[in-house]
Amino acid sequence: MNNNVVLLPILIPFLTAIILMFAPKKIIFQRTVSLLGLLVALGVSISLMMTVQQEGPQTLTFGSWPVPFGITMVSDMVSVLLVTTTLLLTIFIVWYSFSSIGKEREQFYYYAGIMFIITGINGAFTTGDIFNLFVFFEVFLMSSYLLIVLGGEKKQLQGSIHYLLINIISSGLFVITVAFLYSVVGTLSMADIAQKVATLEQPAILTTIAVLFLIVFGLKAAIFPLFFWLPRAYAAAPTPVLALFGALLTKVGVYAIMRTYTLIFIHDQSFTHELLMILGIGTILFGCIGALAYFDVTKIIIYNIVIAVGIILIGVSQMNTAGVEGAMYYIVHDMLIKAALFMLGGTIIALTGTANLRKMGGLMKRYPVFGWTYLVAAFSLAGIPPLSGFIGKLLIVQGGFEANNPWMSIVILLSSLVVLLSVIRIFIYAFWGEEQPATISISQTTYQRQLLPTIVLVAITVAYGVGAEAIAPYMADAGETLLNPAIYINAVTGGE
Amino acid sequence: MEIVMAFVIGFLFMAATYLMLSRSLLRIIIGTGLLSHGVHLLVLTMGGLGGEAPPVLADGVEASQFADPLPQALILTAIVIAFGVTAFILVVAYRAYQSLETDNTTHMKGSDSDE
């Protein structure tokens, strides 16, 4: 089914970015155009989601070439859900940027950088070609390099050099792995690779390539033992950029692992998926240690990203309906809630003038609405039932028991306690206790303008949790696409 | 021929790894340059080194004589991407040298806010 709409969620941010580059100094123009572009793209991707729900995966092969020879873009339920979530939360991050990023950065291609990052991420979610995936990875990585150094503070320069180096190395590894895969199967289209792999009678070299891909995408997604770069690099970025990175960048790596491990490398699951599960458990454990170890608002939330990555990957590694569907529920929830938490954390830091928990206190008295919003977000992150984190974790835990891995489910349940403890600790230190004299407090209007997008975003996550029934058919569809590679392959090749 | 290339590429990766583990930022960036050379040669080698004619349609050349055109396109893409990234990291390194006044990566760790 050829459909040009597939391209619009990628093209609209791209064109917006180009328009934004013409008038960098006009802040009003920058703000309105970037918000408008995102809103239009969100509308298009929601309508695309409806189409995918009714008519199955939509594909587009460039230049009307026959399938394995051209680049194919594939919008199945998995990718269209992630694209929609990306656009939705970027709107709030851009809105939050208005009052927090500062004029100097806004005048220096900040919004253009965000639009390019969205272009790359949506492209990576939508592409059906393994080398094109590499190119889209580079598109959003290059923009993320810009956003992480933009401003040129000492802290940013220190953190960004490590971030750049680790990504250069992992991009090199990515191309190496693609070269190995090309020499084995002789094709680059993912659907075609999946077909060829199925006919190859499971040689060990494919398992090696699968593990190499796990290393490449694991470096992007920050899984154990490859997460070492993430805390320092992310701590260097200013708040809205951090929210964007925390919500989106690691999730692209997770999506790439999800896609390759459900579509291509399903020939030797007792090794590859077992490895994925063990690494997932390690990721959760080390994330938990980090989340408890720090008295720093940003660091605590950063280590919570690592925990969530572990939980999603464990869900994928189960390869049963409950596990995969739970992973889909959880990845969408986690993208939204991490953006909200980083925005809340940024406002806490702006209000108290420090990231150190020991030096703050008593915010509840002066900012009650803010306090309650934070509490809802914290409960939602931990997965308290009516809120958004619950259903995903429930399904993943159920998937673990069904696949006969009870220990894994128990680790996930225990990690929820640690997550709750770590975020409630921020609440207790920052909002309870003696009121501290603020050192560099932001004005009341700035505070209100930062609070508004955050409250709306938290409200959306609450709606996502309460209205899980409404999204259930979409999630079921996504889970089914992941578990039956035939759906994807037939959509791309036209059912030959 | 592929065996020779494999050894050369392996040597490039070895040198790149060694350089990237050193302290001076410039040596690390030279390491990334060697890494991308190794990567590009690997893509060329993995596509197969057969074929006598360049992949340009010409009279009197059989279809079986052409070299595989796909890896060449991939390498061309990867080269310009690596070029862009290298230019960026060189400028960031220059900027870091100006404001941190060191090119020793061990001195770049930590900030005043660390406890």
mmCIF file of N, CA, C and O in Angstrom, chain B residues 20-83:
data_model
loop_
_atom_site.group_PDB
_atom_site.id
_atom_site.type_symbol
_atom_site.label_atom_id
_atom_site.label_comp_id
_atom_site.label_asym_id
_atom_site.label_seq_id
_atom_site.Cartn_x
_atom_site.Cartn_y
_atom_site.Cartn_z
ATOM 1 N N MET B 20 42.574 6.118 20.827
ATOM 2 C CA MET B 20 41.405 6.642 21.531
ATOM 3 C C MET B 20 41.488 6.418 23.033
ATOM 4 O O MET B 20 40.763 7.049 23.790
ATOM 5 N N LEU B 21 42.362 5.497 23.451
ATOM 6 C CA LEU B 21 42.515 5.270 24.888
ATOM 7 C C LEU B 21 43.557 6.193 25.509
ATOM 8 O O LEU B 21 43.820 6.122 26.699
ATOM 9 N N SER B 22 44.155 7.074 24.686
ATOM 10 C CA SER B 22 45.169 7.959 25.256
ATOM 11 C C SER B 22 44.518 9.218 25.837
ATOM 12 O O SER B 22 43.304 9.410 25.735
ATOM 13 N N ARG B 23 45.331 10.079 26.452
ATOM 14 C CA ARG B 23 44.756 11.198 27.186
ATOM 15 C C ARG B 23 44.584 12.459 26.367
ATOM 16 O O ARG B 23 43.681 13.229 26.608
ATOM 17 N N SER B 24 45.506 12.657 25.425
ATOM 18 C CA SER B 24 45.440 13.898 24.663
ATOM 19 C C SER B 24 44.258 13.875 23.702
ATOM 20 O O SER B 24 44.040 12.896 22.984
ATOM 21 N N LEU B 25 43.499 14.961 23.692
ATOM 22 C CA LEU B 25 42.282 15.011 22.889
ATOM 23 C C LEU B 25 42.577 14.879 21.395
ATOM 24 O O LEU B 25 41.839 14.218 20.668
ATOM 25 N N LEU B 26 43.696 15.473 20.959
ATOM 26 C CA LEU B 26 44.012 15.404 19.533
ATOM 27 C C LEU B 26 44.321 13.981 19.096
ATOM 28 O O LEU B 26 43.933 13.559 18.015
ATOM 29 N N ARG B 27 45.031 13.254 19.952
ATOM 30 C CA ARG B 27 45.309 11.843 19.621
ATOM 31 C C ARG B 27 44.002 11.069 19.511
ATOM 32 O O ARG B 27 43.851 10.203 18.638
ATOM 33 N N ILE B 28 43.047 11.381 20.377
ATOM 34 C CA ILE B 28 41.750 10.699 20.311
ATOM 35 C C ILE B 28 41.058 10.998 18.989
ATOM 36 O O ILE B 28 40.510 10.108 18.338
ATOM 37 N N ILE B 29 41.129 12.269 18.561
ATOM 38 C CA ILE B 29 40.451 12.625 17.311
ATOM 39 C C ILE B 29 41.144 11.971 16.120
ATOM 40 O O ILE B 29 40.489 11.518 15.182
ATOM 41 N N ILE B 30 42.490 11.875 16.182
ATOM 42 C CA ILE B 30 43.195 11.132 15.127
ATOM 43 C C ILE B 30 42.730 9.673 15.137
ATOM 44 O O ILE B 30 42.515 9.056 14.091
ATOM 45 N N GLY B 31 42.513 9.145 16.330
ATOM 46 C CA GLY B 31 41.989 7.782 16.451
ATOM 47 C C GLY B 31 40.639 7.637 15.767
ATOM 48 O O GLY B 31 40.407 6.666 15.045
ATOM 49 N N THR B 32 39.744 8.613 15.963
ATOM 50 C CA THR B 32 38.437 8.497 15.296
ATOM 51 C C THR B 32 38.592 8.561 13.782
ATOM 52 O O THR B 32 37.862 7.883 13.055
ATOM 53 N N GLY B 33 39.579 9.346 13.321
ATOM 54 C CA GLY B 33 39.831 9.376 11.877
ATOM 55 C C GLY B 33 40.257 8.012 11.359
ATOM 56 O O GLY B 33 39.732 7.522 10.354
ATOM 57 N N LEU B 34 41.196 7.380 12.092
ATOM 58 C CA LEU B 34 41.640 6.042 11.670
ATOM 59 C C LEU B 34 40.489 5.047 11.732
ATOM 60 O O LEU B 34 40.353 4.186 10.865
ATOM 61 N N LEU B 35 39.643 5.193 12.769
ATOM 62 C CA LEU B 35 38.497 4.283 12.897
ATOM 63 C C LEU B 35 37.603 4.400 11.665
ATOM 64 O O LEU B 35 37.202 3.389 11.084
ATOM 65 N N SER B 36 37.323 5.642 11.240
ATOM 66 C CA SER B 36 36.400 5.747 10.105
ATOM 67 C C SER B 36 37.073 5.256 8.824
ATOM 68 O O SER B 36 36.397 4.670 7.979
ATOM 69 N N HIS B 37 38.406 5.430 8.678
ATOM 70 C CA HIS B 37 39.074 4.822 7.519
ATOM 71 C C HIS B 37 38.891 3.309 7.527
ATOM 72 O O HIS B 37 38.572 2.707 6.501
ATOM 73 N N GLY B 38 39.116 2.710 8.704
ATOM 74 C CA GLY B 38 38.963 1.262 8.810
ATOM 75 C C GLY B 38 37.556 0.835 8.442
ATOM 76 O O GLY B 38 37.352 -0.126 7.697
ATOM 77 N N VAL B 39 36.563 1.591 8.963
ATOM 78 C CA VAL B 39 35.164 1.253 8.688
ATOM 79 C C VAL B 39 34.878 1.302 7.192
ATOM 80 O O VAL B 39 34.277 0.382 6.633
ATOM 81 N N HIS B 40 35.351 2.363 6.543
ATOM 82 C CA HIS B 40 35.035 2.500 5.122
ATOM 83 C C HIS B 40 35.706 1.415 4.292
ATOM 84 O O HIS B 40 35.096 0.845 3.385
ATOM 85 N N LEU B 41 36.967 1.104 4.638
ATOM 86 C CA LEU B 41 37.637 0.004 3.919
ATOM 87 C C LEU B 41 36.917 -1.316 4.150
ATOM 88 O O LEU B 41 36.811 -2.144 3.247
ATOM 89 N N LEU B 42 36.389 -1.478 5.374
ATOM 90 C CA LEU B 42 35.677 -2.721 5.677
ATOM 91 C C LEU B 42 34.417 -2.843 4.826
ATOM 92 O O LEU B 42 34.114 -3.927 4.315
ATOM 93 N N VAL B 43 33.684 -1.751 4.671
ATOM 94 C CA VAL B 43 32.476 -1.806 3.837
ATOM 95 C C VAL B 43 32.849 -2.202 2.406
ATOM 96 O O VAL B 43 32.208 -3.056 1.786
ATOM 97 N N LEU B 44 33.929 -1.598 1.895
ATOM 98 C CA LEU B 44 34.378 -1.927 0.535
ATOM 99 C C LEU B 44 34.732 -3.404 0.428
ATOM 100 O O LEU B 44 34.324 -4.098 -0.501
ATOM 101 N N THR B 45 35.481 -3.902 1.422
ATOM 102 C CA THR B 45 35.929 -5.295 1.385
ATOM 103 C C THR B 45 34.755 -6.256 1.509
ATOM 104 O O THR B 45 34.693 -7.276 0.828
ATOM 105 N N MET B 46 33.821 -5.921 2.401
ATOM 106 C CA MET B 46 32.697 -6.824 2.649
ATOM 107 C C MET B 46 31.766 -6.909 1.446
ATOM 108 O O MET B 46 31.035 -7.879 1.291
ATOM 109 N N GLY B 47 31.788 -5.880 0.587
ATOM 110 C CA GLY B 47 30.990 -5.967 -0.633
ATOM 111 C C GLY B 47 31.614 -6.903 -1.650
ATOM 112 O O GLY B 47 31.025 -7.176 -2.686
ATOM 113 N N GLY B 48 32.832 -7.354 -1.376
ATOM 114 C CA GLY B 48 33.524 -8.227 -2.321
ATOM 115 C C GLY B 48 34.443 -7.408 -3.202
ATOM 116 O O GLY B 48 34.062 -6.331 -3.671
ATOM 117 N N LEU B 49 35.659 -7.896 -3.396
ATOM 118 C CA LEU B 49 36.626 -7.123 -4.176
ATOM 119 C C LEU B 49 36.688 -7.580 -5.629
ATOM 120 O O LEU B 49 37.597 -7.237 -6.363
ATOM 121 N N GLY B 50 35.681 -8.380 -6.056
ATOM 122 C CA GLY B 50 35.663 -8.830 -7.445
ATOM 123 C C GLY B 50 35.249 -7.701 -8.374
ATOM 124 O O GLY B 50 34.837 -6.630 -7.949
ATOM 125 N N GLY B 51 35.336 -7.925 -9.674
ATOM 126 C CA GLY B 51 34.900 -6.932 -10.654
ATOM 127 C C GLY B 51 36.050 -6.087 -11.134
ATOM 128 O O GLY B 51 36.732 -5.460 -10.340
ATOM 129 N N GLU B 52 36.237 -6.060 -12.460
ATOM 130 C CA GLU B 52 37.383 -5.308 -12.989
ATOM 131 C C GLU B 52 36.988 -3.897 -13.384
ATOM 132 O O GLU B 52 37.809 -2.995 -13.378
ATOM 133 N N ALA B 53 35.699 -3.705 -13.770
ATOM 134 C CA ALA B 53 35.314 -2.407 -14.311
ATOM 135 C C ALA B 53 34.627 -1.568 -13.237
ATOM 136 O O ALA B 53 33.925 -2.102 -12.388
ATOM 137 N N PRO B 54 34.865 -0.258 -13.254
ATOM 138 C CA PRO B 54 34.101 0.597 -12.336
ATOM 139 C C PRO B 54 32.628 0.546 -12.712
ATOM 140 O O PRO B 54 32.302 0.327 -13.875
ATOM 141 N N PRO B 55 31.734 0.735 -11.712
ATOM 142 C CA PRO B 55 30.303 0.560 -12.001
ATOM 143 C C PRO B 55 29.730 1.723 -12.813
ATOM 144 O O PRO B 55 28.869 2.448 -12.353
ATOM 145 N N VAL B 56 30.234 1.908 -14.014
ATOM 146 C CA VAL B 56 29.690 2.907 -14.922
ATOM 147 C C VAL B 56 29.368 2.170 -16.211
ATOM 148 O O VAL B 56 30.210 1.440 -16.731
ATOM 149 N N LEU B 57 28.142 2.348 -16.702
ATOM 150 C CA LEU B 57 27.758 1.649 -17.924
ATOM 151 C C LEU B 57 28.637 2.129 -19.074
ATOM 152 O O LEU B 57 28.774 3.328 -19.316
ATOM 153 N N ALA B 58 29.268 1.164 -19.763
ATOM 154 C CA ALA B 58 30.129 1.536 -20.886
ATOM 155 C C ALA B 58 30.052 0.435 -21.942
ATOM 156 O O ALA B 58 29.686 -0.698 -21.635
ATOM 157 N N ASP B 59 30.380 0.791 -23.158
ATOM 158 C CA ASP B 59 30.329 -0.208 -24.228
ATOM 159 C C ASP B 59 31.420 -1.254 -24.030
ATOM 160 O O ASP B 59 32.521 -0.941 -23.581
ATOM 161 N N GLY B 60 31.101 -2.481 -24.365
ATOM 162 C CA GLY B 60 32.087 -3.534 -24.348
ATOM 163 C C GLY B 60 32.412 -4.078 -22.976
ATOM 164 O O GLY B 60 33.381 -4.805 -22.811
ATOM 165 N N VAL B 61 31.625 -3.729 -21.945
ATOM 166 C CA VAL B 61 31.863 -4.294 -20.613
ATOM 167 C C VAL B 61 30.680 -5.186 -20.265
ATOM 168 O O VAL B 61 29.528 -4.766 -20.322
ATOM 169 N N GLU B 62 30.984 -6.439 -19.926
ATOM 170 C CA GLU B 62 29.923 -7.380 -19.545
ATOM 171 C C GLU B 62 29.353 -6.994 -18.185
ATOM 172 O O GLU B 62 30.049 -6.403 -17.354
ATOM 173 N N ALA B 63 28.095 -7.362 -17.943
ATOM 174 C CA ALA B 63 27.460 -7.039 -16.674
ATOM 175 C C ALA B 63 28.194 -7.697 -15.506
ATOM 176 O O ALA B 63 28.248 -7.159 -14.400
ATOM 177 N N SER B 64 28.805 -8.867 -15.740
ATOM 178 C CA SER B 64 29.465 -9.587 -14.656
ATOM 179 C C SER B 64 30.799 -8.960 -14.271
ATOM 180 O O SER B 64 31.367 -9.276 -13.242
ATOM 181 N N GLN B 65 31.294 -8.032 -15.113
ATOM 182 C CA GLN B 65 32.613 -7.462 -14.834
ATOM 183 C C GLN B 65 32.575 -6.260 -13.901
ATOM 184 O O GLN B 65 33.597 -5.821 -13.396
ATOM 185 N N PHE B 66 31.347 -5.706 -13.690
ATOM 186 C CA PHE B 66 31.254 -4.508 -12.866
ATOM 187 C C PHE B 66 31.549 -4.820 -11.401
ATOM 188 O O PHE B 66 31.201 -5.879 -10.890
ATOM 189 N N ALA B 67 32.188 -3.850 -10.731
ATOM 190 C CA ALA B 67 32.310 -3.945 -9.278
ATOM 191 C C ALA B 67 30.942 -3.638 -8.665
ATOM 192 O O ALA B 67 30.111 -2.973 -9.281
ATOM 193 N N ASP B 68 30.712 -4.147 -7.437
ATOM 194 C CA ASP B 68 29.427 -3.938 -6.758
ATOM 195 C C ASP B 68 29.242 -2.444 -6.469
ATOM 196 O O ASP B 68 30.046 -1.846 -5.760
ATOM 197 N N PRO B 69 28.210 -1.811 -7.045
ATOM 198 C CA PRO B 69 28.075 -0.355 -6.848
ATOM 199 C C PRO B 69 27.523 0.029 -5.478
ATOM 200 O O PRO B 69 27.746 1.148 -5.019
ATOM 201 N N LEU B 70 26.805 -0.872 -4.824
ATOM 202 C CA LEU B 70 26.118 -0.494 -3.577
ATOM 203 C C LEU B 70 27.086 -0.086 -2.467
ATOM 204 O O LEU B 70 26.927 0.995 -1.869
ATOM 205 N N PRO B 71 28.144 -0.907 -2.169
ATOM 206 C CA PRO B 71 29.052 -0.491 -1.077
ATOM 207 C C PRO B 71 29.702 0.846 -1.352
ATOM 208 O O PRO B 71 29.951 1.619 -0.420
ATOM 209 N N GLN B 72 29.944 1.151 -2.644
ATOM 210 C CA GLN B 72 30.579 2.435 -2.944
ATOM 211 C C GLN B 72 29.661 3.591 -2.571
ATOM 212 O O GLN B 72 30.120 4.614 -2.049
ATOM 213 N N ALA B 73 28.359 3.405 -2.819
ATOM 214 C CA ALA B 73 27.407 4.451 -2.438
ATOM 215 C C ALA B 73 27.337 4.585 -0.922
ATOM 216 O O ALA B 73 27.288 5.699 -0.383
ATOM 217 N N LEU B 74 27.353 3.425 -0.238
ATOM 218 C CA LEU B 74 27.301 3.464 1.224
ATOM 219 C C LEU B 74 28.522 4.193 1.778
ATOM 220 O O LEU B 74 28.419 5.014 2.698
ATOM 221 N N ILE B 75 29.700 3.886 1.218
ATOM 222 C CA ILE B 75 30.926 4.507 1.722
ATOM 223 C C ILE B 75 30.886 6.008 1.500
ATOM 224 O O ILE B 75 31.236 6.796 2.377
ATOM 225 N N LEU B 76 30.417 6.404 0.318
ATOM 226 C CA LEU B 76 30.361 7.830 0.013
ATOM 227 C C LEU B 76 29.495 8.555 1.049
ATOM 228 O O LEU B 76 29.839 9.638 1.537
ATOM 229 N N THR B 77 28.370 7.927 1.390
ATOM 230 C CA THR B 77 27.493 8.511 2.421
ATOM 231 C C THR B 77 28.213 8.589 3.757
ATOM 232 O O THR B 77 28.222 9.620 4.430
ATOM 233 N N ALA B 78 28.846 7.441 4.125
ATOM 234 C CA ALA B 78 29.505 7.386 5.431
ATOM 235 C C ALA B 78 30.663 8.370 5.502
ATOM 236 O O ALA B 78 30.928 8.954 6.554
ATOM 237 N N ILE B 79 31.348 8.588 4.372
ATOM 238 C CA ILE B 79 32.498 9.509 4.381
ATOM 239 C C ILE B 79 32.041 10.931 4.695
ATOM 240 O O ILE B 79 32.603 11.595 5.563
ATOM 241 N N VAL B 80 30.990 11.385 4.000
ATOM 242 C CA VAL B 80 30.594 12.772 4.246
ATOM 243 C C VAL B 80 30.045 12.941 5.665
ATOM 244 O O VAL B 80 30.263 13.975 6.298
ATOM 245 N N ILE B 81 29.369 11.914 6.172
ATOM 246 C CA ILE B 81 28.867 12.011 7.546
ATOM 247 C C ILE B 81 30.039 12.093 8.518
ATOM 248 O O ILE B 81 30.102 12.965 9.385
ATOM 249 N N ALA B 82 31.027 11.194 8.322
ATOM 250 C CA ALA B 82 32.196 11.207 9.205
ATOM 251 C C ALA B 82 32.937 12.530 9.093
ATOM 252 O O ALA B 82 33.448 13.062 10.083
ATOM 253 N N PHE B 83 32.953 13.099 7.893
ATOM 254 C CA PHE B 83 33.626 14.380 7.665
ATOM 255 C C PHE B 83 32.942 15.495 8.457
ATOM 256 O O PHE B 83 33.596 16.278 9.172
#
